[in-house]
Coordinates of C-alpha atoms in Angstrom, one line a residue:
Chain A
M286 CA 51.4 132.4 130.9
K287 CA 52.9 131.8 134.9
N288 CA 54.3 128.6 133.4
A289 CA 56.0 129.5 130.3
I290 CA 59.2 127.6 129.9
K291 CA 61.8 129.7 128.3
Q292 CA 65.1 127.3 129.6
V293 CA 65.6 124.0 130.2
A294 CA 69.0 122.5 131.0
I295 CA 69.4 119.0 131.0
T296 CA 72.4 117.5 133.3
G297 CA 74.5 114.6 133.4
G298 CA 77.6 113.6 135.3
T299 CA 76.5 114.8 138.6
H300 CA 77.9 112.0 139.6
G301 CA 81.4 111.2 138.0
N302 CA 80.8 107.5 137.9
E303 CA 77.6 107.2 136.5
L304 CA 78.2 106.9 132.4
T305 CA 74.6 107.0 130.9
G306 CA 73.7 110.9 131.7
V307 CA 77.2 111.9 130.6
Y308 CA 77.3 110.1 127.0
L309 CA 73.9 111.4 126.4
I310 CA 75.1 115.2 126.9
K311 CA 77.7 113.8 124.8
H312 CA 75.3 112.4 122.6
W313 CA 72.7 115.9 122.3
S314 CA 75.7 117.4 122.1
S315 CA 77.0 116.2 118.2
C316 CA 72.9 115.8 117.5
P317 CA 71.6 119.1 119.4
E318 CA 68.1 119.0 116.7
E319 CA 66.8 115.5 119.2
V320 CA 66.8 118.1 122.4
Q321 CA 65.2 121.0 120.6
R322 CA 61.7 122.2 120.8
D323 CA 60.0 125.1 119.5
S324 CA 59.5 126.8 122.9
F325 CA 62.0 126.8 124.6
A326 CA 65.6 126.5 124.3
T327 CA 67.7 122.9 125.5
E328 CA 71.4 124.0 127.5
L329 CA 73.4 121.2 127.8
H330 CA 75.6 120.4 130.9
L331 CA 78.5 117.9 132.2
T332 CA 77.8 118.7 136.2
N333 CA 81.4 117.1 137.8
P334 CA 84.1 116.2 135.4
S335 CA 86.5 116.4 137.8
A336 CA 84.6 113.2 139.0
N337 CA 84.0 111.8 135.8
Q338 CA 87.7 112.4 134.7
Q339 CA 88.3 110.1 137.9
V340 CA 85.2 107.6 137.2
R341 CA 84.5 108.3 140.9
R342 CA 81.1 110.1 142.1
Y343 CA 82.5 112.5 143.5
I344 CA 85.6 114.2 144.4
D345 CA 85.2 115.7 147.8
Q346 CA 81.3 116.0 148.1
D347 CA 78.6 114.3 147.0
L348 CA 77.7 117.1 144.5
N349 CA 73.9 115.8 144.6
R350 CA 73.9 117.5 148.5
Q351 CA 75.3 121.1 148.3
F352 CA 72.1 123.0 146.6
N353 CA 70.5 123.7 149.6
I354 CA 70.5 127.6 149.9
Q355 CA 72.3 127.8 153.3
D356 CA 75.9 125.8 151.8
L357 CA 75.6 128.2 148.4
N358 CA 75.8 130.9 150.6
N359 CA 78.2 130.0 152.7
P360 CA 81.8 130.6 151.7
E361 CA 83.8 128.7 154.5
L362 CA 82.2 125.3 152.3
D363 CA 85.3 125.5 149.3
G364 CA 85.9 121.3 148.6
C365 CA 85.3 120.3 144.8
E366 CA 81.9 119.9 144.8
Q367 CA 80.7 122.5 147.1
Q368 CA 82.9 124.9 145.2
R369 CA 81.2 123.7 141.5
A370 CA 77.6 124.0 143.2
K371 CA 78.5 127.6 143.4
A372 CA 79.1 127.5 140.2
L373 CA 76.6 125.3 138.7
N374 CA 74.5 128.3 140.8
T375 CA 75.5 131.1 139.0
L376 CA 75.6 129.3 135.9
L377 CA 72.0 128.1 136.1
G378 CA 70.4 129.7 138.6
P379 CA 70.7 131.7 141.1
K380 CA 68.5 130.0 143.1
E381 CA 66.5 132.7 144.7
D382 CA 65.8 133.7 140.9
P383 CA 66.7 131.4 138.9
R384 CA 67.5 132.2 134.9
V385 CA 67.1 128.3 134.1
D386 CA 63.2 127.1 134.7
F387 CA 63.8 123.3 134.7
V388 CA 66.6 121.5 135.0
I389 CA 66.4 117.7 134.3
D390 CA 69.0 115.9 136.0
L391 CA 70.3 112.3 134.5
H392 CA 71.5 109.9 137.1
T393 CA 72.1 105.9 137.5
T394 CA 71.5 103.7 140.1
T395 CA 73.1 99.9 140.9
A396 CA 69.6 99.0 142.4
N397 CA 66.9 97.2 140.4
M398 CA 64.8 100.8 140.3
G399 CA 63.4 100.1 136.3
M400 CA 63.4 104.0 135.4
S401 CA 62.1 106.1 138.2
L402 CA 61.3 109.4 138.3
V403 CA 62.2 111.3 141.2
F404 CA 60.3 115.1 141.6
N405 CA 60.9 116.9 144.8
T406 CA 57.6 119.0 144.7
S407 CA 53.8 118.6 144.1
D408 CA 53.5 121.7 142.2
P409 CA 50.9 120.3 139.4
F410 CA 53.5 121.6 136.2
V411 CA 55.9 118.8 137.9
V412 CA 53.6 116.4 138.8
G413 CA 51.9 116.3 135.6
M414 CA 55.6 116.1 133.9
A415 CA 55.8 112.5 136.0
F416 CA 52.7 111.9 135.1
Y417 CA 52.3 112.8 131.2
I418 CA 56.2 110.2 131.3
K419 CA 54.4 107.6 133.1
Q420 CA 51.5 107.7 130.8
K421 CA 53.9 106.8 127.8
M422 CA 56.3 104.7 129.6
P423 CA 53.9 102.3 132.0
H424 CA 56.7 100.8 133.6
A425 CA 58.2 103.4 135.2
T426 CA 58.1 104.5 139.0
L427 CA 57.2 107.6 140.6
F428 CA 59.3 108.7 143.3
F429 CA 58.0 111.3 145.2
H430 CA 60.4 113.0 147.9
P431 CA 58.1 116.7 148.2
S432 CA 60.7 119.4 149.7
D433 CA 60.8 123.0 150.3
R434 CA 62.5 124.1 146.6
L435 CA 65.4 126.7 148.5
E436 CA 66.2 124.4 151.5
D437 CA 66.2 121.1 148.9
N438 CA 70.1 120.1 148.1
F439 CA 69.8 118.4 144.6
L440 CA 70.8 120.2 142.0
T441 CA 67.5 120.2 140.1
S442 CA 66.5 122.9 142.7
V443 CA 68.2 125.4 141.6
G444 CA 65.5 125.7 138.6
R445 CA 62.5 127.9 138.7
F446 CA 60.4 125.0 139.2
N447 CA 62.2 122.3 142.0
G448 CA 62.9 120.4 139.1
F449 CA 63.0 116.2 137.3
L450 CA 65.7 113.6 138.4
I451 CA 65.8 110.4 136.5
E452 CA 67.4 107.7 138.1
A453 CA 67.5 104.5 135.7
G454 CA 68.4 101.4 136.9
P455 CA 70.4 98.7 137.6
V456 CA 73.8 99.4 135.8
A457 CA 77.3 99.0 137.5
Q458 CA 78.7 102.2 137.8
G459 CA 81.6 103.2 135.8
L460 CA 79.8 101.9 132.4
L461 CA 77.0 102.0 130.2
N462 CA 74.2 99.3 129.3
Y463 CA 72.1 100.1 126.0
Q464 CA 69.1 99.4 128.1
V465 CA 69.5 102.0 130.5
Y466 CA 70.7 104.6 128.3
S467 CA 67.9 104.1 125.7
E468 CA 65.2 104.3 128.3
T469 CA 66.8 107.3 130.1
R470 CA 67.2 108.9 126.3
T471 CA 63.0 108.3 125.6
A472 CA 62.4 109.6 129.4
V473 CA 64.1 112.9 128.4
M474 CA 62.2 113.0 125.3
H475 CA 59.2 112.4 126.5
A476 CA 59.8 115.4 129.9
L477 CA 60.4 118.0 126.7
D478 CA 57.7 116.7 124.9
Y479 CA 56.1 118.1 128.1
L480 CA 56.4 121.2 128.3
E481 CA 56.7 121.9 124.6
K482 CA 52.6 120.8 125.1
V483 CA 52.2 122.5 128.4
N484 CA 53.9 126.0 126.4
A485 CA 51.5 125.4 123.7
G486 CA 48.7 125.4 126.2
G487 CA 46.4 122.2 125.5
T488 CA 44.4 119.5 127.5
L489 CA 47.2 116.8 128.3
D490 CA 44.8 114.2 129.1
L491 CA 46.3 113.2 132.3
P492 CA 44.8 111.0 135.4
R493 CA 44.2 113.3 138.3
Q494 CA 45.7 110.6 140.5
M495 CA 48.6 108.0 139.9
S496 CA 50.1 105.4 142.5
G497 CA 54.2 106.0 143.7
Y498 CA 56.2 105.8 147.0
Q499 CA 57.7 108.2 148.9
F500 CA 60.6 108.1 150.8
I501 CA 60.6 107.1 154.6
E502 CA 63.9 106.9 155.4
K503 CA 67.6 105.0 155.1
I504 CA 68.1 101.8 156.6
R505 CA 71.5 101.2 157.8
L506 CA 73.7 97.8 157.7
P507 CA 74.7 95.8 160.3
E508 CA 77.8 96.8 162.0
D509 CA 79.9 95.3 164.8
S510 CA 81.5 97.6 168.0
T511 CA 83.9 98.5 165.5
G512 CA 81.4 100.1 163.1
E513 CA 82.3 97.2 160.7
I514 CA 79.9 95.7 158.3
T515 CA 79.0 92.4 159.6
A516 CA 76.0 91.7 157.1
M517 CA 74.8 92.5 154.1
V518 CA 71.1 92.9 151.5
H519 CA 69.7 89.8 151.5
P520 CA 69.6 87.8 149.0
N521 CA 65.1 87.9 148.9
L522 CA 65.8 90.9 148.8
Q523 CA 67.8 91.8 146.5
D524 CA 66.4 93.2 143.4
K525 CA 63.2 93.5 144.8
D526 CA 62.8 97.5 144.9
Y527 CA 59.6 98.4 145.1
H528 CA 58.4 95.6 146.5
P529 CA 56.1 94.8 149.7
I530 CA 58.4 94.2 153.1
N531 CA 56.4 93.0 155.9
P532 CA 57.0 92.5 159.3
G533 CA 59.6 89.6 159.7
D534 CA 60.6 89.2 156.1
P535 CA 64.2 88.6 155.4
L536 CA 66.6 92.2 155.4
F537 CA 69.4 91.5 156.1
I538 CA 72.0 88.7 155.8
T539 CA 75.4 88.4 158.6
L540 CA 78.6 87.4 156.8
A541 CA 78.2 84.1 158.8
G542 CA 74.3 83.3 156.7
E543 CA 72.7 84.1 159.3
T544 CA 69.3 85.8 158.0
I545 CA 67.9 89.1 160.0
P546 CA 64.7 90.0 159.8
Y547 CA 62.7 93.7 159.4
Q548 CA 61.5 94.2 163.1
G549 CA 58.8 96.7 162.3
D550 CA 54.9 96.3 162.2
T551 CA 54.2 98.3 159.5
T552 CA 54.8 96.8 155.4
V553 CA 57.3 99.0 153.9
Y554 CA 58.7 99.2 150.1
G555 CA 62.3 98.5 149.0
A556 CA 64.4 101.4 147.1
F557 CA 68.0 101.9 146.5
I558 CA 68.0 98.4 147.5
N559 CA 72.3 97.6 147.5
E560 CA 73.4 100.6 145.9
A561 CA 76.9 100.6 145.1
A562 CA 77.2 104.3 146.6
Y563 CA 76.0 104.2 150.1
Y564 CA 78.6 101.5 150.9
D565 CA 80.7 104.1 152.2
Q566 CA 77.4 105.5 154.4
H567 CA 76.8 101.5 155.0
I568 CA 73.2 102.0 154.1
G569 CA 71.7 99.0 152.8
L570 CA 68.2 100.3 151.4
S571 CA 65.6 102.9 152.1
F572 CA 62.2 102.0 152.9
M573 CA 59.2 104.0 151.2
R574 CA 55.5 104.0 151.7
E575 CA 53.1 103.8 148.6
V576 CA 51.3 107.0 148.5
D577 CA 48.4 108.2 145.9
I578 CA 50.2 111.9 144.3
T579 CA 47.1 114.2 142.9
L580 CA 47.7 116.0 140.0
N581 CA 45.8 119.2 141.6
D582 CA 45.9 121.3 138.5
V583 CA 48.6 122.2 135.5
N584 CA 48.3 126.0 134.3
Chain B
M252 CA 104.9 63.3 148.1
K253 CA 106.1 66.0 145.2
N254 CA 102.4 68.1 145.2
A255 CA 102.6 68.1 148.8
I256 CA 101.0 71.4 149.7
K257 CA 101.9 72.9 153.2
Q258 CA 100.8 76.7 152.8
V259 CA 97.9 77.9 151.2
A260 CA 97.0 82.1 151.0
I261 CA 93.4 82.7 150.2
T262 CA 93.9 86.9 149.0
G263 CA 91.1 89.4 148.5
G264 CA 90.9 92.9 147.6
T265 CA 93.5 92.9 145.4
H266 CA 91.4 95.2 143.3
G267 CA 90.0 97.6 146.3
N268 CA 86.5 97.7 144.4
E269 CA 85.8 94.2 144.8
L270 CA 84.2 93.7 148.4
T271 CA 82.9 90.0 147.9
G272 CA 87.3 89.1 148.7
V273 CA 87.6 91.1 151.1
Y274 CA 84.3 90.6 153.1
L275 CA 84.9 87.0 153.2
I276 CA 88.7 87.5 154.4
K277 CA 87.4 89.9 157.4
H278 CA 84.5 86.5 157.6
W279 CA 87.4 84.2 157.4
S280 CA 89.7 85.7 160.0
S281 CA 87.0 85.6 162.2
C282 CA 85.6 82.5 162.0
P283 CA 89.2 81.1 161.2
E284 CA 88.2 77.3 161.7
E285 CA 85.5 77.4 158.2
V286 CA 89.3 77.2 156.6
Q287 CA 91.4 75.2 157.9
R288 CA 92.4 72.2 156.6
D289 CA 94.1 69.2 158.4
S290 CA 97.5 68.3 155.9
F291 CA 98.2 72.4 155.2
A292 CA 98.1 75.9 156.8
T293 CA 96.1 78.4 155.5
E294 CA 96.8 82.4 155.6
L295 CA 94.5 85.1 154.9
H296 CA 95.3 88.2 153.0
L297 CA 93.4 91.6 151.7
T298 CA 96.3 92.1 149.4
N299 CA 95.4 95.8 148.5
P300 CA 94.5 97.9 152.0
S301 CA 95.2 101.7 150.3
A302 CA 92.2 100.7 147.2
N303 CA 90.2 99.3 149.5
Q304 CA 89.7 102.6 151.7
Q305 CA 89.4 104.4 148.5
V306 CA 87.2 102.1 147.0
R307 CA 88.8 101.9 143.7
R308 CA 90.1 99.0 141.6
Y309 CA 93.6 100.6 142.4
I310 CA 95.8 103.6 143.1
D311 CA 98.3 103.9 140.9
Q312 CA 98.1 100.6 138.8
D313 CA 95.8 97.4 138.5
L314 CA 98.2 95.3 141.1
N315 CA 96.9 92.1 139.3
R316 CA 99.4 93.0 136.3
Q317 CA 102.7 93.5 138.3
F318 CA 103.6 90.0 139.4
N319 CA 106.0 88.8 136.4
I320 CA 109.5 88.5 137.5
Q321 CA 111.1 91.5 135.8
D322 CA 108.9 94.4 137.1
L323 CA 109.3 92.4 140.6
N324 CA 113.2 92.8 140.3
N325 CA 112.9 96.7 138.7
P326 CA 113.4 98.5 141.4
E327 CA 112.5 101.1 138.5
L328 CA 108.9 100.8 139.7
D329 CA 107.7 102.3 142.7
G330 CA 103.9 103.2 142.5
C331 CA 101.9 102.5 144.9
E332 CA 100.4 99.0 143.7
Q333 CA 104.0 98.4 142.1
Q334 CA 105.7 98.4 146.2
R335 CA 102.4 96.4 147.2
A336 CA 103.5 93.5 144.8
K337 CA 107.0 93.7 145.7
A338 CA 105.5 93.2 149.4
L339 CA 103.4 90.5 148.7
N340 CA 106.3 88.6 146.6
T341 CA 108.2 88.9 150.0
L342 CA 105.5 88.0 151.9
L343 CA 104.1 84.8 149.5
G344 CA 107.0 84.0 147.3
P345 CA 109.4 85.0 146.6
K346 CA 109.2 84.5 143.0
E347 CA 111.9 82.5 142.4
D348 CA 111.5 79.9 145.4
P349 CA 107.7 80.6 146.9
R350 CA 107.6 79.9 150.3
V351 CA 103.4 79.5 149.7
D352 CA 102.6 76.8 147.6
F353 CA 99.3 77.8 146.3
V354 CA 97.3 81.2 145.9
I355 CA 93.6 81.2 145.8
D356 CA 92.8 85.2 144.6
L357 CA 89.3 86.4 145.4
H358 CA 87.8 88.4 142.6
T359 CA 84.4 89.9 140.8
T360 CA 83.2 91.2 137.1
T361 CA 80.1 93.0 136.6
A362 CA 80.1 91.2 133.9
N363 CA 77.3 88.2 133.9
M364 CA 80.4 85.4 134.1
G365 CA 78.6 83.3 136.8
M366 CA 80.9 81.1 138.9
S367 CA 84.1 81.1 136.2
L368 CA 87.5 79.6 137.9
V369 CA 90.6 80.9 135.9
F370 CA 93.6 79.3 135.9
N371 CA 96.7 80.3 133.9
T372 CA 98.3 77.1 133.7
S373 CA 97.6 72.9 132.2
D374 CA 99.7 71.4 135.3
P375 CA 97.3 68.7 135.7
F376 CA 97.5 69.6 139.9
V377 CA 96.0 73.2 139.5
V378 CA 93.6 71.7 136.1
G379 CA 92.8 69.1 138.3
M380 CA 91.4 72.1 141.0
A381 CA 89.1 73.5 138.4
F382 CA 88.1 69.7 137.8
Y383 CA 87.1 68.9 141.2
I384 CA 85.3 72.7 141.6
K385 CA 83.2 71.8 138.5
Q386 CA 82.6 68.4 139.2
K387 CA 80.8 69.9 143.3
M388 CA 79.4 73.1 140.5
P389 CA 78.6 72.1 137.5
H390 CA 77.1 75.8 136.3
A391 CA 80.9 77.0 137.2
T392 CA 83.2 77.9 133.6
L393 CA 86.3 76.7 133.3
F394 CA 88.7 80.1 131.9
F395 CA 91.6 78.5 130.8
H396 CA 94.3 80.9 130.2
P397 CA 97.6 79.1 130.4
S398 CA 100.9 80.9 130.4
D399 CA 104.4 80.7 132.2
R400 CA 104.5 81.3 136.0
L401 CA 107.2 83.8 135.8
E402 CA 106.6 85.7 133.4
D403 CA 102.7 85.5 134.5
N404 CA 101.8 89.0 135.7
F405 CA 99.0 88.2 138.2
L406 CA 98.9 87.7 142.0
T407 CA 98.0 83.8 142.1
S408 CA 101.7 83.4 140.1
V409 CA 104.0 83.7 143.3
G410 CA 102.6 81.1 144.5
R411 CA 104.9 77.4 143.7
F412 CA 101.9 76.3 141.8
N413 CA 100.8 79.0 139.0
G414 CA 97.2 79.3 141.3
F415 CA 93.6 80.1 140.9
L416 CA 91.3 82.8 141.0
I417 CA 87.6 82.6 141.5
E418 CA 85.9 85.3 139.5
A419 CA 82.2 85.8 140.3
G420 CA 80.1 87.9 139.0
P421 CA 77.5 89.9 138.0
V422 CA 78.1 92.4 140.6
A423 CA 78.9 95.9 140.2
Q424 CA 82.2 97.4 142.3
G425 CA 81.8 98.7 145.8
L426 CA 79.0 96.5 147.1
L427 CA 78.7 92.8 148.6
N428 CA 75.4 90.8 146.6
Y429 CA 74.6 87.7 148.6
Q430 CA 74.9 85.2 145.9
V431 CA 78.3 86.3 144.4
Y432 CA 79.8 85.6 148.0
S433 CA 78.5 82.7 148.8
E434 CA 78.7 80.9 145.4
T435 CA 82.9 82.3 145.7
R436 CA 83.0 80.6 149.7
T437 CA 81.6 77.7 148.4
A438 CA 83.7 77.8 145.8
V439 CA 86.9 78.1 147.8
M440 CA 85.3 75.7 150.6
H441 CA 86.0 72.8 147.0
A442 CA 89.3 74.0 146.5
L443 CA 90.6 73.4 150.3
D444 CA 89.0 70.1 150.2
Y445 CA 90.5 69.3 146.4
L446 CA 94.2 70.3 148.1
E447 CA 93.2 68.3 151.5
K448 CA 92.6 65.1 149.1
V449 CA 95.4 65.5 146.7
N450 CA 97.5 65.8 149.9
A451 CA 95.9 62.3 151.4
G452 CA 96.7 60.4 148.0
G453 CA 93.4 59.5 147.7
T454 CA 91.5 58.6 144.3
L455 CA 89.3 62.1 143.1
D456 CA 87.9 60.0 140.6
L457 CA 88.1 63.5 138.2
P458 CA 87.0 63.3 133.9
R459 CA 90.1 63.4 131.7
Q460 CA 88.6 66.5 130.2
M461 CA 86.1 69.2 130.1
S462 CA 85.4 72.1 128.1
G463 CA 86.1 75.1 128.8
Y464 CA 86.9 78.5 127.9
Q465 CA 90.8 79.8 126.2
F466 CA 91.0 83.7 126.0
I467 CA 92.2 85.3 122.5
E468 CA 92.0 88.9 122.7
K469 CA 90.4 92.1 124.0
I470 CA 88.1 93.7 122.1
R471 CA 88.5 97.7 122.6
L472 CA 84.5 99.9 122.1
P473 CA 84.4 101.8 118.8
E474 CA 85.9 105.7 119.6
D475 CA 86.0 108.9 117.0
S476 CA 89.3 110.4 116.3
T477 CA 89.8 112.2 119.5
G478 CA 89.5 108.7 121.5
E479 CA 85.8 109.4 122.6
I480 CA 83.8 106.5 122.9
T481 CA 81.0 106.1 120.3
A482 CA 79.3 103.0 121.5
M483 CA 78.6 100.3 123.9
V484 CA 78.0 96.8 123.8
H485 CA 75.2 95.9 122.3
P486 CA 71.8 95.0 124.2
N487 CA 71.5 91.5 122.6
L488 CA 75.2 90.7 123.8
Q489 CA 74.8 92.6 127.2
D490 CA 75.1 89.6 129.9
K491 CA 75.6 86.6 127.4
D492 CA 79.2 86.0 128.7
Y493 CA 80.2 82.1 127.0
H494 CA 77.4 82.1 124.9
P495 CA 79.0 81.8 120.9
I496 CA 78.9 84.9 118.9
N497 CA 79.1 84.3 115.2
P498 CA 80.1 86.5 111.7
G499 CA 77.5 89.2 111.3
D500 CA 76.1 89.5 115.0
P501 CA 75.9 92.0 116.9
L502 CA 78.1 93.6 118.9
F503 CA 78.1 97.4 119.9
I504 CA 75.3 100.1 119.4
T505 CA 76.4 103.9 118.7
L506 CA 75.4 106.8 121.0
A507 CA 73.0 107.0 118.0
G508 CA 71.3 103.8 118.0
E509 CA 72.8 102.1 115.0
T510 CA 74.3 98.6 115.4
I511 CA 77.9 97.8 114.3
P512 CA 77.9 93.7 114.0
Y513 CA 80.6 91.3 114.3
Q514 CA 83.0 91.6 111.4
G515 CA 85.3 88.3 111.9
D516 CA 84.7 85.3 110.2
T517 CA 84.7 82.7 112.6
T518 CA 82.6 82.1 115.9
V519 CA 84.0 83.1 119.1
Y520 CA 82.8 83.6 122.6
G521 CA 82.3 86.7 124.4
A522 CA 83.7 86.9 128.8
F523 CA 84.0 90.2 130.7
I524 CA 81.4 91.2 128.4
N525 CA 80.9 95.6 129.7
E526 CA 83.5 94.8 132.8
A527 CA 83.5 98.0 134.1
A528 CA 86.6 97.9 135.2
Y529 CA 88.1 97.6 131.5
Y530 CA 86.1 101.3 130.8
D531 CA 89.3 103.3 131.2
Q532 CA 90.5 101.5 128.5
H533 CA 88.0 101.3 126.3
I534 CA 88.0 97.6 125.7
G535 CA 84.2 96.3 126.3
L536 CA 84.8 92.6 126.1
S537 CA 87.0 90.0 125.6
F538 CA 87.2 87.4 122.4
M539 CA 87.3 83.3 123.9
R540 CA 87.0 79.9 121.9
E541 CA 85.7 77.2 123.1
V542 CA 88.3 74.6 124.1
D543 CA 88.9 70.6 125.8
I544 CA 91.0 70.6 128.6
T545 CA 93.2 67.7 129.2
L546 CA 93.3 66.6 132.6
N547 CA 97.3 64.7 132.1
D548 CA 97.6 63.0 135.6
V549 CA 97.2 64.6 139.4
N550 CA 99.8 63.0 141.5

């Protein structure tokens, strides 16, 4: 069977201050039966221990942007996370012919994005996993960001399928929130159950289409001429991830309290609204569009 | 008049990843009239620019634990924040005979502590400021932690009065939340108005007593024999700062999902529940007791 899954990697701590994945990996290392299934092997990895030890997102570079094929094969990239990406590529990949079939990478966000299922491919095998989890967890959001697997720079792209990123929030960096921890644990259970069921060749009774959101662009916070931030996310927008932003709606508010509206002419949807990890690049939120995602076939 | 205030310092970024104070100081540096009052001078300081640049709480030590008189006078303490504390003591103090009358230090917390007014003295002049602000912002909480000014290790203790710490939350580290920013700005306005009114010698019509919370002790997260965290704050307790914790109430929950109850025999109240900054010490929350705080006299 072309889709038979033999080896699954669950990865946590790719961003060293996102502790949910770190502690789930520690938990499953003590209780491996929870992630064991009959038809495939599950391996657990803490992917950025140096950054985790310092409770920082990264030491030199964002590890989850280092996995495109050119960068992995560029010997001149030798920062901490660039080296780590190559080591992970050797461990899980190599990307051109991966040992691991599927990577499930665990992330958190300071934004109010709930249980977001991020998948970077329209491959029905992966879309099927997203649909399956959303059937079980109807409050989950499908975050669709299709890309070419070899060009993709996420860790999840080193598996044979361009895998799966679980992004749960809101939770501050550097701490554990049981609700976020528990939701992430549940989503991974469903993901593994899905793989087990697909391996067994049974019928999954998934819908042909589900609604989700597709990334458009990142929106920068307003700055002055010296590059200093002069405004922040407007309170009307705070915690309103996946809600519509209509032309004229408040987007930012200056340090002095003046509202800056959205000046586009089409409705968009916000995500990663006020994500702390993007402050270093002065990014206030992402614009998304609502999309119907089609499941073409499984097996 | 013995209490005449001539020089007030507002300080921000003492913890480098608490951006609210940093951006309020930047805002007021552009709009100094907002913090000007007729009867005293206001100065603005970013107190830990190195940590702020790296968006970390601190580089070597927690700056807001470096101000007791022995440490300030100990030449062997030469870490980044230890040196910085001495420089701030020279700038604002010296502690033994301070140039600055009053320090208002701006902090944030990842805990759901709302607008917390932290004051480390029962001096009626300082208690009066807390009462005045709470009159104007009734949702604010009085967080009372009396200590000897020379022994106190907070930055606020280098002023002539053992000053005032504004602790607002919840907000993740490394970002701005307009509600927290705006509440902090409002509280500082009231603090300055209070100083102006006291300087004018008028009657303030403050209550003789208000209810607040006094710190008892910090409570560590459960650990295994290797010192690893094995549990987190129980979801029933998350965001319930200043709510009662009764004997037998859930306190923590293990990575596997087992509840650990509070085993004390008296009712306590939580604060700094799941504060990210205390994870490095594996501290899950603080226990507080409810107290009646008495205002003996102003002027």
